Amino acid sequence: MQLVVNILVLASIYALIACGYVLIYRVSRVLNLAHGELMMLGAYLLVATASGLSNSPVAALLLALALSLVVGGMVYLFLMRRMTGEMVLAAVLTTVALGILLRGLILLIWSASPRHPRDMLGWENPVFTLPGDARISLYAGLLIVSTVVVYGALFLFLRFGRWGMRMRAAGQNPLLAAQRGIRLHAVFALAWGLSTFTGATAGMLIALDSGLDSTMVMIGLKAFPAALVGGLDSLAGALIGALIIAAAEVGVIRFIDPLLADVVPFLVLIVMLVVRPWGLFGTREELDRV
Amino acid sequence: MSLLTVDKLEVVYQRAITAIQGVSLRVEERQIVALLGTNGAGKTTTLRAISGFLGLDDARVTEGSIRFRDTQLENRPPYEITRRGLALVPERDKVFPNLTVAENLAVVPSRTSGTARKMEERAYHFFPRLTDLRRRTAGLLSGGERQMLAIAAGIMCDPDLLLVDELSLGLSPVAVEELTKSLVAIRDELGVSILLVEQSATVALGIADYGYVLENGRIVLDGDAQRLRDHSDVQEFYLGHTGSDRRSYRDVKQYRRSRRWYG
């Protein structure tokens, strides 16, 4: 039973991060390789607001979330905007550079020592015992809840929201979208904002649960196989992919060797790339554009 | 003053290839203007230059001007141009294949806020057949239905000038007939001017008020639709007539007459 809970928690972490990769890829065909760093930046934003607003913790959390949305939009407007309509590879390389830059910047500002935003905000992290004698901490539970909420909201938004439809349209054919009068930059900025927001949500909850230091990037990196296994342009795929990766990882930790944990997602990724390179739910013809 | 004035337009692709040179044309209010020409003559490039390039196209207007009402349009991005009242129905990839018919119309932002509902009714009014196909994925539509949807989406942009690239390409004569009728209806009821690019001169000159013939990136002939229909070279090279109804094979020249344009 504990095994199932562990898988679910890890899967929600991966899913929450992976939907950021999917959102940006679907809209602009750009692989955002700085997503892990942006997620970590989101978590550090919470550290920053927590030290400023330590007497009103809820405000600090909301402010950090809002800031992450803004940061994502800004990354697009000031950096990626120039890459719109250019070669996709150039944009992907730009995100790599951005990631390295962010990592350095975070080290400079917050140093490498671990931070515990939960203590700064003065919150507890009680552990609940579920039926079947499984245990789950409050923030791990919140991770599962927010994954469900975020995915539900994203599905509804993309399906029925006017801007969601525009995002799908721009993803399919940016030229035609522009010719229909859709402001591409607004759509892309929104995608970057939402993607950073969801990533940062994951980052903050992980940091609240178990503290934060610069190794958090690794989690972001491990969520990338989840997005790819599910198919990079499919939200449902990201959910399933996250579940598969998490199950494999938890299974290996439990039954084989905990030291293998960081390798497993990439092993699954390689197997997937050999067998079905466009992912479980991905569209086949999308592949040649990567 | 004309609605659209294109003056000595020159477009260069990839900073090296000149696609059109010295193209000048005008579209007046409530007019249907045809732009004729063979493959590779530069018709689509002309339309694309008017409706705007993205960075992806790697194309630029290097000389000449495009004036729409009072604004210069050259080298602006497409979404700005569409919001000024100039909508393009492209030749290929004219609908979003994974969106439904209704979604294809709904994604178009309204030019003035609060008119989305009205625009939608208008689109279905001109193409009632789309009403039944609302929930159908656009990628599953037939060629004719797809063209209808593309024009309907063009109307959703609430344009003053509609640019249509290759109305009849790959469509059955019945479908083409229906579409040309809708275009005329759109002009008559909404007062929208139309610039129509066509390979089929019969279709284009059937509904146009004025026409231009484009060849090798240059305008070689222009005039009223009637004048173009009567022009012997247009008849021979674009309408497929050979002059008199019956001609003895003895009179047929052994070589193909070359095209020489003297206006």
mmCIF file of N, CA, C and O in Angstrom, chain B residues 48-53 68 73-87:
data_model
loop_
_atom_site.group_PDB
_atom_site.id
_atom_site.type_symbol
_atom_site.label_atom_id
_atom_site.label_comp_id
_atom_site.label_asym_id
_atom_site.label_seq_id
_atom_site.Cartn_x
_atom_site.Cartn_y
_atom_site.Cartn_z
ATOM 1 N N ARG B 48 0.879 37.065 -50.416
ATOM 2 C CA ARG B 48 1.556 36.888 -49.129
ATOM 3 C C ARG B 48 2.242 38.178 -48.695
ATOM 4 O O ARG B 48 2.297 38.498 -47.519
ATOM 5 N N ALA B 49 2.805 38.904 -49.665
ATOM 6 C CA ALA B 49 3.457 40.170 -49.321
ATOM 7 C C ALA B 49 2.436 41.145 -48.754
ATOM 8 O O ALA B 49 2.699 41.852 -47.783
ATOM 9 N N ILE B 50 1.230 41.151 -49.347
ATOM 10 C CA ILE B 50 0.191 42.064 -48.864
ATOM 11 C C ILE B 50 -0.268 41.647 -47.481
ATOM 12 O O ILE B 50 -0.449 42.472 -46.592
ATOM 13 N N SER B 51 -0.423 40.318 -47.268
ATOM 14 C CA SER B 51 -0.980 39.867 -45.990
ATOM 15 C C SER B 51 0.077 39.697 -44.908
ATOM 16 O O SER B 51 -0.250 39.414 -43.767
ATOM 17 N N GLY B 52 1.349 39.853 -45.252
ATOM 18 C CA GLY B 52 2.388 39.868 -44.229
ATOM 19 C C GLY B 52 3.191 38.584 -44.135
ATOM 20 O O GLY B 52 2.652 37.499 -44.260
ATOM 21 N N PHE B 53 4.501 38.725 -43.914
ATOM 22 C CA PHE B 53 5.378 37.569 -43.760
ATOM 23 C C PHE B 53 5.728 37.379 -42.299
ATOM 24 O O PHE B 53 5.798 38.316 -41.526
ATOM 25 N N PHE B 68 -2.883 50.496 -47.625
ATOM 26 C CA PHE B 68 -4.253 50.054 -47.385
ATOM 27 C C PHE B 68 -4.936 51.184 -46.633
ATOM 28 O O PHE B 68 -4.528 51.520 -45.523
ATOM 29 N N LEU B 73 1.615 49.024 -45.331
ATOM 30 C CA LEU B 73 1.565 47.675 -44.767
ATOM 31 C C LEU B 73 2.832 46.863 -44.961
ATOM 32 O O LEU B 73 2.958 45.793 -44.399
ATOM 33 N N GLU B 74 3.788 47.355 -45.750
ATOM 34 C CA GLU B 74 4.879 46.448 -46.101
ATOM 35 C C GLU B 74 5.689 46.047 -44.866
ATOM 36 O O GLU B 74 5.965 46.853 -43.984
ATOM 37 N N ASN B 75 6.022 44.734 -44.837
ATOM 38 C CA ASN B 75 6.840 44.123 -43.786
ATOM 39 C C ASN B 75 6.271 44.247 -42.388
ATOM 40 O O ASN B 75 7.000 44.348 -41.411
ATOM 41 N N ARG B 76 4.961 44.244 -42.268
ATOM 42 C CA ARG B 76 4.361 44.130 -40.940
ATOM 43 C C ARG B 76 3.956 42.681 -40.724
ATOM 44 O O ARG B 76 3.686 41.969 -41.675
ATOM 45 N N PRO B 77 3.883 42.228 -39.467
ATOM 46 C CA PRO B 77 3.464 40.843 -39.223
ATOM 47 C C PRO B 77 1.991 40.620 -39.568
ATOM 48 O O PRO B 77 1.195 41.565 -39.482
ATOM 49 N N PRO B 78 1.620 39.397 -39.962
ATOM 50 C CA PRO B 78 0.261 39.119 -40.446
ATOM 51 C C PRO B 78 -0.833 39.500 -39.460
ATOM 52 O O PRO B 78 -1.884 39.995 -39.874
ATOM 53 N N TYR B 79 -0.594 39.253 -38.122
ATOM 54 C CA TYR B 79 -1.701 39.503 -37.197
ATOM 55 C C TYR B 79 -2.040 40.992 -37.111
ATOM 56 O O TYR B 79 -3.191 41.361 -36.915
ATOM 57 N N GLU B 80 -1.044 41.859 -37.317
ATOM 58 C CA GLU B 80 -1.356 43.296 -37.337
ATOM 59 C C GLU B 80 -2.181 43.651 -38.559
ATOM 60 O O GLU B 80 -3.119 44.439 -38.503
ATOM 61 N N ILE B 81 -1.788 43.055 -39.683
ATOM 62 C CA ILE B 81 -2.465 43.377 -40.934
ATOM 63 C C ILE B 81 -3.909 42.904 -40.902
ATOM 64 O O ILE B 81 -4.820 43.633 -41.302
ATOM 65 N N THR B 82 -4.121 41.677 -40.361
ATOM 66 C CA THR B 82 -5.486 41.158 -40.291
ATOM 67 C C THR B 82 -6.364 42.056 -39.427
ATOM 68 O O THR B 82 -7.525 42.300 -39.740
ATOM 69 N N ARG B 83 -5.798 42.584 -38.342
ATOM 70 C CA ARG B 83 -6.582 43.448 -37.473
ATOM 71 C C ARG B 83 -6.902 44.791 -38.104
ATOM 72 O O ARG B 83 -7.744 45.532 -37.625
ATOM 73 N N ARG B 84 -6.210 45.139 -39.178
ATOM 74 C CA ARG B 84 -6.543 46.372 -39.874
ATOM 75 C C ARG B 84 -7.623 46.146 -40.935
ATOM 76 O O ARG B 84 -7.992 47.072 -41.643
ATOM 77 N N GLY B 85 -8.072 44.907 -41.086
ATOM 78 C CA GLY B 85 -9.184 44.657 -41.990
ATOM 79 C C GLY B 85 -8.797 44.039 -43.311
ATOM 80 O O GLY B 85 -9.393 44.317 -44.351
ATOM 81 N N LEU B 86 -7.778 43.184 -43.279
ATOM 82 C CA LEU B 86 -7.318 42.563 -44.514
ATOM 83 C C LEU B 86 -7.114 41.075 -44.227
ATOM 84 O O LEU B 86 -6.173 40.711 -43.541
ATOM 85 N N ALA B 87 -8.020 40.215 -44.679
ATOM 86 C CA ALA B 87 -7.935 38.804 -44.322
ATOM 87 C C ALA B 87 -7.546 37.967 -45.525
ATOM 88 O O ALA B 87 -7.983 38.224 -46.637
#
